[in-house]
Amino acid sequence: MYLPDFDYQSPGSLKEACQILAAFGSRARVLAGGTDLMIKMKHGLLAPDVLVSLKNISQLAGIGYVQGRGVVIGARATHNDLVNSPVLQKKYLSVCEAAHHMANNQIRNVGTVGGNIVNAVPSADLPPILIALNAAVKLVGADGERELPLESFFTGPNRSVIGTDEILSEIVIPDQTSTGSTYMKFGLRRSGALAVVGVAVAVTVAGGVLKEAKIALGAVSPTPMRAVKAEELIRGRAVTDELLEEAGVCAAGECSPISDIRGSKEYRQDMVRVFTRRALRRAINEGHV
Amino acid sequence: MEALTDQDGIKRYLVNINVNGDPYTVIVKANTLLVNLLRDQLDLTGTKKGCELGDCGSCTVLLDGKPVNSCTVLAVEADGRGITTIEGVARSEKLDKIQESFVNNAAVQCGYCTPGMILSAKALLARNPKPTEQEVREAISGNLCRCTGYVNIVKAVLEATGD
Ligand SMILES: Cc1cc2nc3c(=O)[nH]c(=O)nc-3n(C[C@H](O)[C@H](O)[C@H](O)COP(=O)(O)OP(=O)(O)OC[C@H]3O[C@@H](n4cnc5c(N)ncnc54)[C@H](O)[C@@H]3O)c2cc1C
Ligand code: FES
Ligand code: FES
């Protein structure tokens, strides 16, 4: 399988990259790890005239803690960079674990967190846990930059609010009041399988009471979604097995999955029930895992 | 990275890479995939092509020591970096310990997945010299063996660990 012809640019700064993107509009594409883009181009689903590589923009790499902002993840960080990040391991092991259980080692060495988000695939593994942790994304364009909650980034399958001249530069996980978080992926194999259902939760527990809960679901609606009714149902109530089951039933009713080769709509809804319950239990008992 | 445009307006890039310890400057078009640069231009045909979609791992090479699928990486993206292919695993006539162990454990059937398996195993042992069976299985989970020889492959990798 060969690729069609295209021009390749590897600018050294974000500004220059945005200018190239602005000049070529929809004829240009950003190239990060290429684990999705190369395959779409091989299949002829995309045929950009210009690829703008992020390879030489060093400011997009790295993961660190910034006082007053939180954990800042450069968009070009690979999945294995997340897995191996000491900052994330210490603060949000749940994010390391989500990255660790996706794709396979070769893909994790190349695929980036920015690509996983901008792709806007409903089954993508990183958005649910990042949404549960209130993450924001920074978009840098030719005319300036903006920061918005990741939750409002997606508009549909393969669609988001990003402009053709914009680059996702960083993901920020703000300091938490939550006491625990986790992402549970249900796939048909342990490696290289997309999520049939993905459930991320972040909970704030004090004295056996769920003060606050965030539930974010993947692969069961056109975009990653919050199960807000389930969150409301359990807010302020004492933790019991029955309550967590109720939350699962409620979340299953809120989502709108499709039937496809990986699972029927009904099966996915039932798995949302099961994994919402299990994820809540794990985050309540074990912290950020 | 330097680029040259010929009379017909076709642009080519001068890519500097180190392959198996040797520095090369190669001329490629933007759409040249790393796997094709290795196989077609450098004659290193030990790197295989299976799915060409990032799923099977037969095209695995080490990029700066980390396993990647060379069928989804552009050659221009490898500029300035170091690559190890299966040809670079054995030095001179002597097989590497992992290769030896694959032979001894009958971990090679048709052999198509073997270069990728060995490179994934090599990268694992470089960062974790004494992996558990679970860690070995995890490290080769991006390498599919259609002959389904996983039992012997895992055995071979485990036997090549430690001293
Ligand atoms: C075998 C295989 C298994 C996979 N398994 C999983 C899995 O289990 N879970 C999962 O979620 N995904 C999986 N994927 C999908 C994919 O690998 C990931 O989504 C990956 O994170 C994409 O990142 P990338 O850097 O390779 O993106 P690229 O392919 O480089 O880019 C993807 C898209 O995002 C755009 N883009 C990338 N970065 C930026 C940026 N910073 N700013 C603006 N636009 C940008 C590109 O223009 C392109 O449109 C798998 C893919 C393969 C091939
Ligand atoms: S040929 Fe590259 S992963 Fe299959
Ligand atoms: S030995 Fe035949 S594919 Fe693995």
Coordinates of C-alpha atoms and ligand atoms in Angstrom, one line a residue:
Chain A
M1 CA 0.0 0.0 0.0
Y2 CA 1.4 3.3 -1.1
L3 CA 0.5 6.9 -0.3
P4 CA -0.6 9.5 -2.8
D5 CA 1.8 12.4 -3.4
F6 CA 1.7 15.4 -1.0
D7 CA 4.0 18.2 0.1
Y8 CA 5.6 17.8 3.6
Q9 CA 6.5 20.7 5.9
S10 CA 8.1 20.4 9.3
P11 CA 8.1 23.9 10.8
G12 CA 10.0 24.6 14.0
S13 CA 7.4 26.8 15.7
L14 CA 3.7 26.7 16.4
K15 CA 3.3 30.1 14.8
E16 CA 4.8 29.0 11.6
A17 CA 2.8 25.8 11.5
C18 CA -0.4 27.8 12.0
Q19 CA 0.5 30.1 9.2
I20 CA 1.0 27.2 6.8
L21 CA -2.3 25.7 7.9
A22 CA -4.0 29.1 7.4
A23 CA -2.6 29.4 3.9
F24 CA -3.7 26.0 2.7
G25 CA -7.0 25.7 4.6
S26 CA -8.7 22.4 4.3
R27 CA -6.0 21.2 1.8
A28 CA -3.6 20.8 4.7
R29 CA -3.5 18.3 7.6
V30 CA -1.6 18.2 10.8
L31 CA 0.6 15.1 11.1
A32 CA 1.4 13.9 14.7
G33 CA 2.0 10.2 15.1
G34 CA 0.2 9.3 11.9
T35 CA -1.3 6.1 13.3
D36 CA -4.7 7.2 12.1
L37 CA -3.9 9.7 9.3
M38 CA -1.5 7.3 7.4
I39 CA -4.2 4.7 7.4
K40 CA -6.9 7.0 6.2
M41 CA -4.7 8.2 3.4
K42 CA -3.8 4.6 2.4
H43 CA -7.5 3.9 2.2
G44 CA -8.1 7.1 0.1
L45 CA -10.4 8.5 2.8
L46 CA -8.2 11.6 3.0
A47 CA -5.9 13.1 0.4
P48 CA -4.4 16.3 1.8
D49 CA -2.0 18.3 -0.5
V50 CA 0.2 19.3 2.5
L51 CA 1.1 17.6 5.7
V52 CA 2.3 19.8 8.5
S53 CA 4.4 17.7 10.8
L54 CA 4.6 18.6 14.5
K55 CA 7.9 16.7 14.8
N56 CA 10.1 19.8 15.2
I57 CA 7.9 21.8 17.5
S58 CA 9.5 20.9 20.8
Q59 CA 7.1 23.0 22.9
L60 CA 4.4 20.4 22.2
A61 CA 6.3 17.6 23.9
G62 CA 6.6 17.0 27.6
I63 CA 4.3 16.5 30.6
G64 CA 4.7 18.6 33.8
Y65 CA 3.0 20.2 36.7
V66 CA 2.5 23.9 36.5
Q67 CA 1.5 25.7 39.7
G68 CA -1.8 27.3 39.3
R69 CA -2.7 25.4 36.2
G70 CA -2.3 21.8 37.0
V71 CA -0.8 18.9 35.0
V72 CA 0.0 20.2 31.5
I73 CA 0.4 17.5 28.8
G74 CA 1.9 18.5 25.5
A75 CA -0.3 17.4 22.6
R76 CA 2.6 15.5 21.0
A77 CA 3.1 13.3 24.1
T78 CA 2.7 9.7 23.0
H79 CA 0.5 7.2 24.8
N80 CA 3.7 5.6 26.3
D81 CA 4.9 9.0 27.4
L82 CA 1.6 9.2 29.5
V83 CA 2.2 5.6 30.8
N84 CA 5.7 6.5 31.9
S85 CA 5.2 10.0 33.2
P86 CA 6.2 10.3 36.9
V87 CA 3.8 13.2 37.4
L88 CA 0.8 11.3 36.1
Q89 CA 1.8 8.1 37.9
K90 CA 1.8 10.1 41.1
K91 CA -1.3 12.2 40.6
Y92 CA -3.5 10.4 38.1
L93 CA -2.6 6.8 37.6
S94 CA -6.0 6.5 36.0
V95 CA -4.7 8.5 33.0
C96 CA -1.6 6.2 32.7
E97 CA -3.8 3.2 32.9
A98 CA -6.2 4.4 30.2
A99 CA -3.2 5.0 27.9
H100 CA -1.6 1.7 28.8
H101 CA -4.7 -0.3 27.9
M102 CA -5.1 1.1 24.4
A103 CA -3.9 -0.2 21.0
N104 CA -0.6 -2.1 21.3
N105 CA 3.0 -1.1 22.2
Q106 CA 4.1 -0.1 18.7
I107 CA 1.1 2.2 18.4
R108 CA 1.5 3.6 21.9
N109 CA 5.1 4.5 21.0
V110 CA 4.0 6.7 18.2
G111 CA 0.3 7.7 18.6
T112 CA -0.2 10.9 20.5
V113 CA -2.7 12.3 22.9
G114 CA -3.4 15.2 20.6
G115 CA -4.2 12.8 17.7
N116 CA -6.4 10.7 19.9
I117 CA -8.5 13.8 20.8
V118 CA -8.6 15.7 17.5
N119 CA -9.5 12.5 15.6
A120 CA -12.9 12.8 17.5
V121 CA -13.6 9.0 17.3
P122 CA -16.4 8.1 19.7
S123 CA -14.5 5.1 21.0
A124 CA -11.3 6.9 21.6
D125 CA -9.8 5.9 25.0
L126 CA -8.4 9.1 26.4
P127 CA -11.2 11.6 26.2
P128 CA -13.5 9.9 28.8
I129 CA -11.0 10.0 31.7
L130 CA -9.8 13.4 30.7
I131 CA -13.4 14.7 30.7
A132 CA -14.0 13.1 34.1
L133 CA -11.0 15.0 35.4
N134 CA -12.3 18.3 34.0
A135 CA -9.5 18.7 31.5
A136 CA -9.2 21.7 29.2
V137 CA -7.6 21.9 25.8
K138 CA -5.6 24.8 24.3
L139 CA -6.1 25.5 20.7
V140 CA -3.5 27.8 19.0
G141 CA -4.4 29.4 15.6
A142 CA -2.9 31.9 13.2
D143 CA -4.8 34.7 15.0
G144 CA -4.4 33.7 18.6
E145 CA -5.3 31.0 21.1
R146 CA -8.2 29.8 23.1
E147 CA -8.7 27.3 25.9
L148 CA -11.9 25.4 26.4
P149 CA -13.2 22.4 28.4
L150 CA -12.5 19.1 26.5
E151 CA -16.1 18.3 27.1
S152 CA -17.2 21.0 24.7
F153 CA -14.6 20.1 22.1
F154 CA -16.5 17.4 20.2
T155 CA -19.4 18.0 17.9
G156 CA -19.9 14.6 16.3
P157 CA -18.1 11.5 15.0
N158 CA -14.8 12.8 13.5
R159 CA -16.0 16.4 14.1
S160 CA -14.9 19.0 16.6
V161 CA -14.7 22.7 17.1
I162 CA -11.1 22.9 15.9
G163 CA -10.5 25.3 13.0
T164 CA -8.5 24.4 9.9
D165 CA -5.7 26.8 11.0
E166 CA -5.7 25.5 14.6
I167 CA -3.4 23.1 16.5
L168 CA -4.2 21.5 19.7
S169 CA -1.2 22.4 21.8
E170 CA -1.8 21.2 25.3
I171 CA -4.2 19.4 27.6
V172 CA -4.5 20.7 31.1
I173 CA -5.8 18.6 34.0
P174 CA -6.6 21.1 36.8
D175 CA -6.0 20.4 40.5
Q176 CA -8.7 18.1 41.7
T177 CA -11.1 18.0 44.6
S178 CA -12.0 14.5 43.6
T179 CA -10.7 11.7 45.7
G180 CA -10.6 9.0 43.1
S181 CA -10.9 8.3 39.3
T182 CA -10.7 5.4 36.9
Y183 CA -11.3 4.4 33.3
M184 CA -12.6 1.0 32.5
K185 CA -12.5 -0.2 28.9
F186 CA -14.5 -3.1 27.7
G187 CA -13.0 -4.4 24.4
L188 CA -13.3 -7.8 22.7
R189 CA -9.6 -8.5 23.1
R190 CA -7.0 -7.3 25.6
S191 CA -4.8 -5.8 22.9
G192 CA -5.4 -3.8 19.8
A193 CA -9.2 -3.7 20.2
L194 CA -11.3 -0.6 20.2
A195 CA -13.7 0.0 23.1
V196 CA -17.1 -1.5 22.9
V197 CA -17.9 0.6 25.9
G198 CA -15.6 2.9 27.9
V199 CA -16.5 4.3 31.3
A200 CA -14.6 6.9 33.2
V201 CA -15.5 8.3 36.6
A202 CA -14.2 10.8 39.1
V203 CA -15.7 10.8 42.6
T204 CA -15.4 12.9 45.7
V205 CA -16.1 10.8 48.7
A206 CA -16.2 12.0 52.4
G207 CA -17.4 10.0 55.3
G208 CA -19.0 7.4 53.1
V209 CA -21.0 9.9 51.2
L210 CA -20.6 10.7 47.4
K211 CA -20.3 14.4 47.5
E212 CA -19.7 14.7 43.8
A213 CA -19.4 12.3 40.9
K214 CA -18.5 12.7 37.2
I215 CA -19.3 9.9 34.8
A216 CA -18.0 10.1 31.2
L217 CA -18.9 7.5 28.6
G218 CA -17.1 6.5 25.4
A219 CA -18.3 4.5 22.3
V220 CA -22.0 4.8 23.2
S221 CA -22.9 8.1 21.6
P222 CA -21.7 10.3 18.6
T223 CA -19.3 12.0 21.0
P224 CA -17.9 11.1 24.4
M225 CA -20.7 12.1 26.8
R226 CA -21.4 12.8 30.5
A227 CA -24.1 10.7 32.2
V228 CA -25.4 13.8 34.0
K229 CA -28.6 12.1 35.3
A230 CA -26.7 9.3 36.9
E231 CA -24.3 11.9 38.4
E232 CA -27.3 13.8 39.9
L233 CA -28.9 10.7 41.1
I234 CA -26.0 9.7 43.3
R235 CA -24.8 13.2 44.4
G236 CA -24.9 13.6 48.2
R237 CA -26.0 10.0 48.9
A238 CA -24.4 7.3 51.0
V239 CA -22.3 4.8 49.1
T240 CA -24.1 1.4 48.8
D241 CA -24.0 -1.4 46.3
E242 CA -27.6 -0.6 45.5
L243 CA -26.9 3.0 44.8
L244 CA -24.0 2.2 42.4
E245 CA -26.3 -0.3 40.5
E246 CA -28.9 2.5 40.3
A247 CA -26.3 4.8 38.8
G248 CA -25.4 2.1 36.2
V249 CA -29.0 1.6 35.2
C250 CA -29.5 5.4 34.9
A251 CA -26.3 5.8 32.8
A252 CA -27.4 3.0 30.5
G253 CA -30.7 4.8 29.9
E254 CA -28.9 8.1 29.1
C255 CA -26.6 6.9 26.3
S256 CA -27.5 6.2 22.7
P257 CA -25.2 3.6 21.3
I258 CA -25.4 2.1 17.8
S259 CA -25.3 -1.5 16.9
D260 CA -22.3 -2.5 14.9
I261 CA -19.8 -5.4 14.4
R262 CA -18.5 -5.0 18.0
G263 CA -21.8 -5.1 19.8
S264 CA -25.5 -4.4 19.6
K265 CA -27.1 -1.3 21.1
E266 CA -28.7 -3.3 23.8
Y267 CA -25.5 -5.1 24.7
R268 CA -23.6 -1.8 24.9
Q269 CA -26.2 -0.3 27.1
D270 CA -26.1 -3.3 29.5
M271 CA -22.3 -3.0 29.6
V272 CA -22.6 0.7 30.5
R273 CA -24.7 -0.4 33.5
V274 CA -22.1 -3.0 34.6
F275 CA -19.0 -0.9 34.0
T276 CA -20.4 2.3 35.5
R277 CA -21.1 0.3 38.7
R278 CA -17.7 -1.3 38.7
A279 CA -15.8 2.0 37.9
L280 CA -17.6 3.9 40.6
R281 CA -16.7 1.1 43.1
R282 CA -13.1 1.1 42.1
A283 CA -12.7 4.9 42.2
I284 CA -14.5 5.1 45.6
N285 CA -12.3 2.3 47.1
E286 CA -9.0 2.8 45.5
G287 CA -8.5 6.5 44.6
H288 CA -7.0 7.6 41.3
V289 CA -6.3 4.2 39.7
Chain B
M1 CA 15.9 19.0 6.3
E2 CA 17.1 19.9 2.8
A3 CA 14.8 19.4 -0.2
L4 CA 15.5 19.3 -3.9
T5 CA 13.0 19.9 -6.6
D6 CA 13.7 18.4 -10.0
Q7 CA 12.8 19.6 -13.5
D8 CA 9.3 18.1 -13.3
G9 CA 8.7 19.9 -10.1
I10 CA 8.9 16.7 -7.9
K11 CA 10.3 17.5 -4.5
R12 CA 12.7 15.1 -2.8
Y13 CA 14.1 15.3 0.8
L14 CA 17.5 14.5 2.1
V15 CA 17.0 12.4 5.1
N16 CA 19.8 11.6 7.5
I17 CA 19.3 8.4 9.4
N18 CA 21.3 5.9 11.3
V19 CA 20.5 2.4 10.4
N20 CA 21.9 -0.5 12.4
G21 CA 24.8 1.7 13.5
D22 CA 25.7 3.1 10.0
P23 CA 24.8 6.7 9.1
Y24 CA 23.0 7.2 5.8
T25 CA 21.8 10.1 3.7
V26 CA 18.9 9.0 1.6
I27 CA 16.8 10.8 -1.0
V28 CA 13.1 10.2 -0.6
K29 CA 9.8 11.7 -1.7
A30 CA 7.4 12.9 1.1
N31 CA 5.1 9.9 0.7
T32 CA 7.9 7.3 1.1
L33 CA 7.1 5.1 4.0
L34 CA 9.9 4.0 6.4
V35 CA 9.2 0.3 5.6
N36 CA 9.7 1.0 1.8
L37 CA 12.8 3.0 2.4
L38 CA 14.3 0.1 4.4
R39 CA 13.2 -2.6 2.0
D40 CA 13.5 -1.0 -1.4
Q41 CA 16.3 1.5 -1.1
L42 CA 18.5 0.0 1.6
D43 CA 17.8 -3.6 0.6
L44 CA 17.0 -4.5 4.2
T45 CA 14.2 -7.0 3.4
G46 CA 14.2 -8.6 6.8
T47 CA 11.5 -6.1 7.8
K48 CA 8.3 -7.6 6.5
K49 CA 5.0 -6.2 5.3
G50 CA 1.8 -7.8 6.4
C51 CA -1.4 -5.7 6.9
E52 CA 0.3 -2.4 6.2
L53 CA -2.3 -0.8 8.5
G54 CA -0.6 -0.8 11.9
D55 CA -2.3 -4.0 13.1
C56 CA 0.1 -6.9 12.7
G57 CA 3.6 -5.8 13.7
S58 CA 5.5 -7.7 11.0
C59 CA 7.0 -4.3 9.9
T60 CA 8.3 -3.6 13.5
V61 CA 11.6 -1.8 13.7
L62 CA 13.2 0.1 16.7
L63 CA 13.1 3.8 16.3
D64 CA 15.5 5.3 18.9
G65 CA 15.2 1.9 20.7
K66 CA 11.4 1.8 20.7
P67 CA 9.3 -0.6 18.6
V68 CA 7.2 1.1 16.0
N69 CA 5.3 -0.1 12.9
S70 CA 7.4 1.1 10.0
C71 CA 4.3 0.9 7.7
T72 CA 2.7 3.9 9.3
V73 CA 5.8 6.1 9.7
L74 CA 7.0 8.4 6.9
A75 CA 10.7 8.2 6.0
V76 CA 11.0 12.0 6.4
E77 CA 9.7 11.7 10.0
A78 CA 12.7 9.5 10.8
D79 CA 15.2 12.2 9.9
G80 CA 17.9 12.5 12.5
R81 CA 16.9 9.3 14.3
G82 CA 18.3 5.9 14.8
I83 CA 16.8 2.7 13.5
T84 CA 17.4 -0.9 14.3
T85 CA 16.1 -3.6 11.9
I86 CA 16.4 -7.3 12.3
E87 CA 19.6 -7.2 10.2
G88 CA 21.2 -5.1 13.0
V89 CA 20.4 -7.6 15.8
A90 CA 23.1 -10.1 15.2
R91 CA 26.6 -8.7 15.1
S92 CA 28.9 -10.5 12.6
E93 CA 28.2 -14.2 12.3
K94 CA 27.1 -14.8 15.8
L95 CA 23.3 -14.8 16.5
D96 CA 21.9 -12.6 19.3
K97 CA 20.9 -14.5 22.5
I98 CA 17.2 -13.9 21.6
Q99 CA 17.6 -15.3 18.1
E100 CA 19.5 -18.3 19.5
S101 CA 16.6 -18.9 21.9
F102 CA 14.0 -18.7 19.1
V103 CA 15.9 -21.4 17.3
N104 CA 16.3 -23.6 20.4
N105 CA 12.7 -23.3 21.3
A106 CA 11.3 -23.9 17.8
A107 CA 9.7 -20.5 18.1
V108 CA 9.9 -20.0 14.3
Q109 CA 7.4 -21.7 12.0
C110 CA 6.9 -19.9 8.7
G111 CA 9.1 -17.1 10.1
Y112 CA 7.1 -14.1 8.8
C113 CA 6.4 -12.6 12.2
T114 CA 9.8 -13.5 13.6
P115 CA 11.8 -10.3 12.8
G116 CA 9.1 -8.2 14.5
M117 CA 8.7 -10.5 17.4
I118 CA 12.5 -10.4 18.0
L119 CA 12.7 -6.7 17.9
S120 CA 9.7 -6.3 20.3
A121 CA 11.4 -8.8 22.6
K122 CA 14.7 -7.0 22.2
A123 CA 13.2 -3.7 23.3
L124 CA 11.5 -5.3 26.2
L125 CA 14.7 -6.9 27.5
A126 CA 16.6 -3.7 27.1
R127 CA 14.4 -1.9 29.5
N128 CA 13.3 -4.9 31.7
P129 CA 15.9 -7.7 31.7
K130 CA 13.8 -10.0 33.9
P131 CA 10.2 -9.7 32.6
T132 CA 7.4 -11.9 33.9
E133 CA 5.5 -14.1 31.4
Q134 CA 2.7 -11.5 31.6
E135 CA 5.1 -8.7 30.6
V136 CA 6.4 -10.8 27.7
R137 CA 2.9 -11.4 26.4
E138 CA 2.1 -7.7 26.8
A139 CA 5.3 -6.7 24.9
I140 CA 4.6 -8.9 21.9
S141 CA 0.8 -8.3 21.9
G142 CA 1.3 -6.0 18.8
N143 CA 2.9 -8.8 16.9
L144 CA 0.6 -11.3 15.4
C145 CA 1.7 -14.8 14.6
R146 CA -0.5 -16.5 12.0
C147 CA 1.1 -19.8 12.7
T148 CA 0.0 -19.2 16.3
G149 CA 3.3 -20.2 17.7
Y150 CA 2.9 -18.0 20.8
V151 CA 3.6 -20.6 23.4
N152 CA 7.1 -21.3 22.0
I153 CA 7.7 -17.6 21.3
V154 CA 6.9 -16.7 24.9
K155 CA 9.1 -19.5 26.1
A156 CA 12.0 -18.4 23.9
V157 CA 11.8 -14.8 25.1
L158 CA 11.7 -15.9 28.8
E159 CA 14.7 -18.2 28.2
A160 CA 16.7 -15.3 26.8
T161 CA 16.2 -13.2 30.0
G162 CA 18.6 -12.4 32.7
D163 CA 21.9 -14.2 32.7
Ligands
LIG1 C1 -3.7 -0.9 15.3 C2 -4.4 0.3 15.9 C3 -4.9 0.2 17.1 C4 -5.5 1.3 17.7 N1 -6.1 1.2 18.9 C5 -6.6 2.3 19.5 C6 -7.2 2.1 20.8 O1 -7.2 1.0 21.4 N2 -7.8 3.2 21.4 C7 -7.8 4.4 20.8 O2 -8.4 5.4 21.3 N3 -7.3 4.6 19.5 C8 -6.7 3.5 18.9 N4 -6.1 3.7 17.7 C9 -6.3 5.0 17.0 C10 -5.0 5.9 17.0 O3 -3.9 5.2 17.1 C11 -5.1 6.9 18.2 O4 -6.3 7.6 18.2 C12 -3.9 7.8 18.2 O5 -3.9 8.5 19.5 C13 -3.9 8.9 17.1 O6 -2.8 9.7 17.3 P1 -1.7 10.1 16.2 O7 -0.8 11.0 16.8 O8 -1.2 8.9 15.6 O9 -2.7 10.9 15.2 P2 -2.5 11.3 13.7 O10 -2.8 10.1 12.8 O11 -1.2 11.9 13.4 O12 -3.6 12.4 13.5 C14 -5.0 12.0 13.7 C15 -5.8 13.3 13.3 O13 -5.7 14.3 14.3 C16 -5.1 15.5 13.7 N5 -4.1 16.0 14.7 C17 -3.2 15.2 15.3 N6 -2.6 16.0 16.3 C18 -3.1 17.2 16.2 C19 -2.9 18.4 16.9 N7 -2.0 18.5 17.9 N8 -3.6 19.5 16.6 C20 -4.5 19.5 15.5 N9 -4.7 18.4 14.8 C21 -4.1 17.2 15.2 C22 -4.5 15.0 12.4 O14 -4.5 16.0 11.4 C23 -5.4 13.9 12.0 O15 -6.6 14.4 11.4 C24 -5.5 2.6 17.0 C25 -4.9 2.7 15.8 C26 -4.3 1.6 15.2 C27 -3.7 1.7 13.9
FES2 S1 2.6 -4.4 8.1 FE1 2.9 -2.8 9.5 S2 1.7 -3.4 11.2 FE2 1.2 -4.9 9.7
FES3 S1 5.9 -18.1 12.6 FE1 4.5 -17.9 10.9 S2 3.5 -16.0 11.4 FE2 4.6 -16.4 13.2

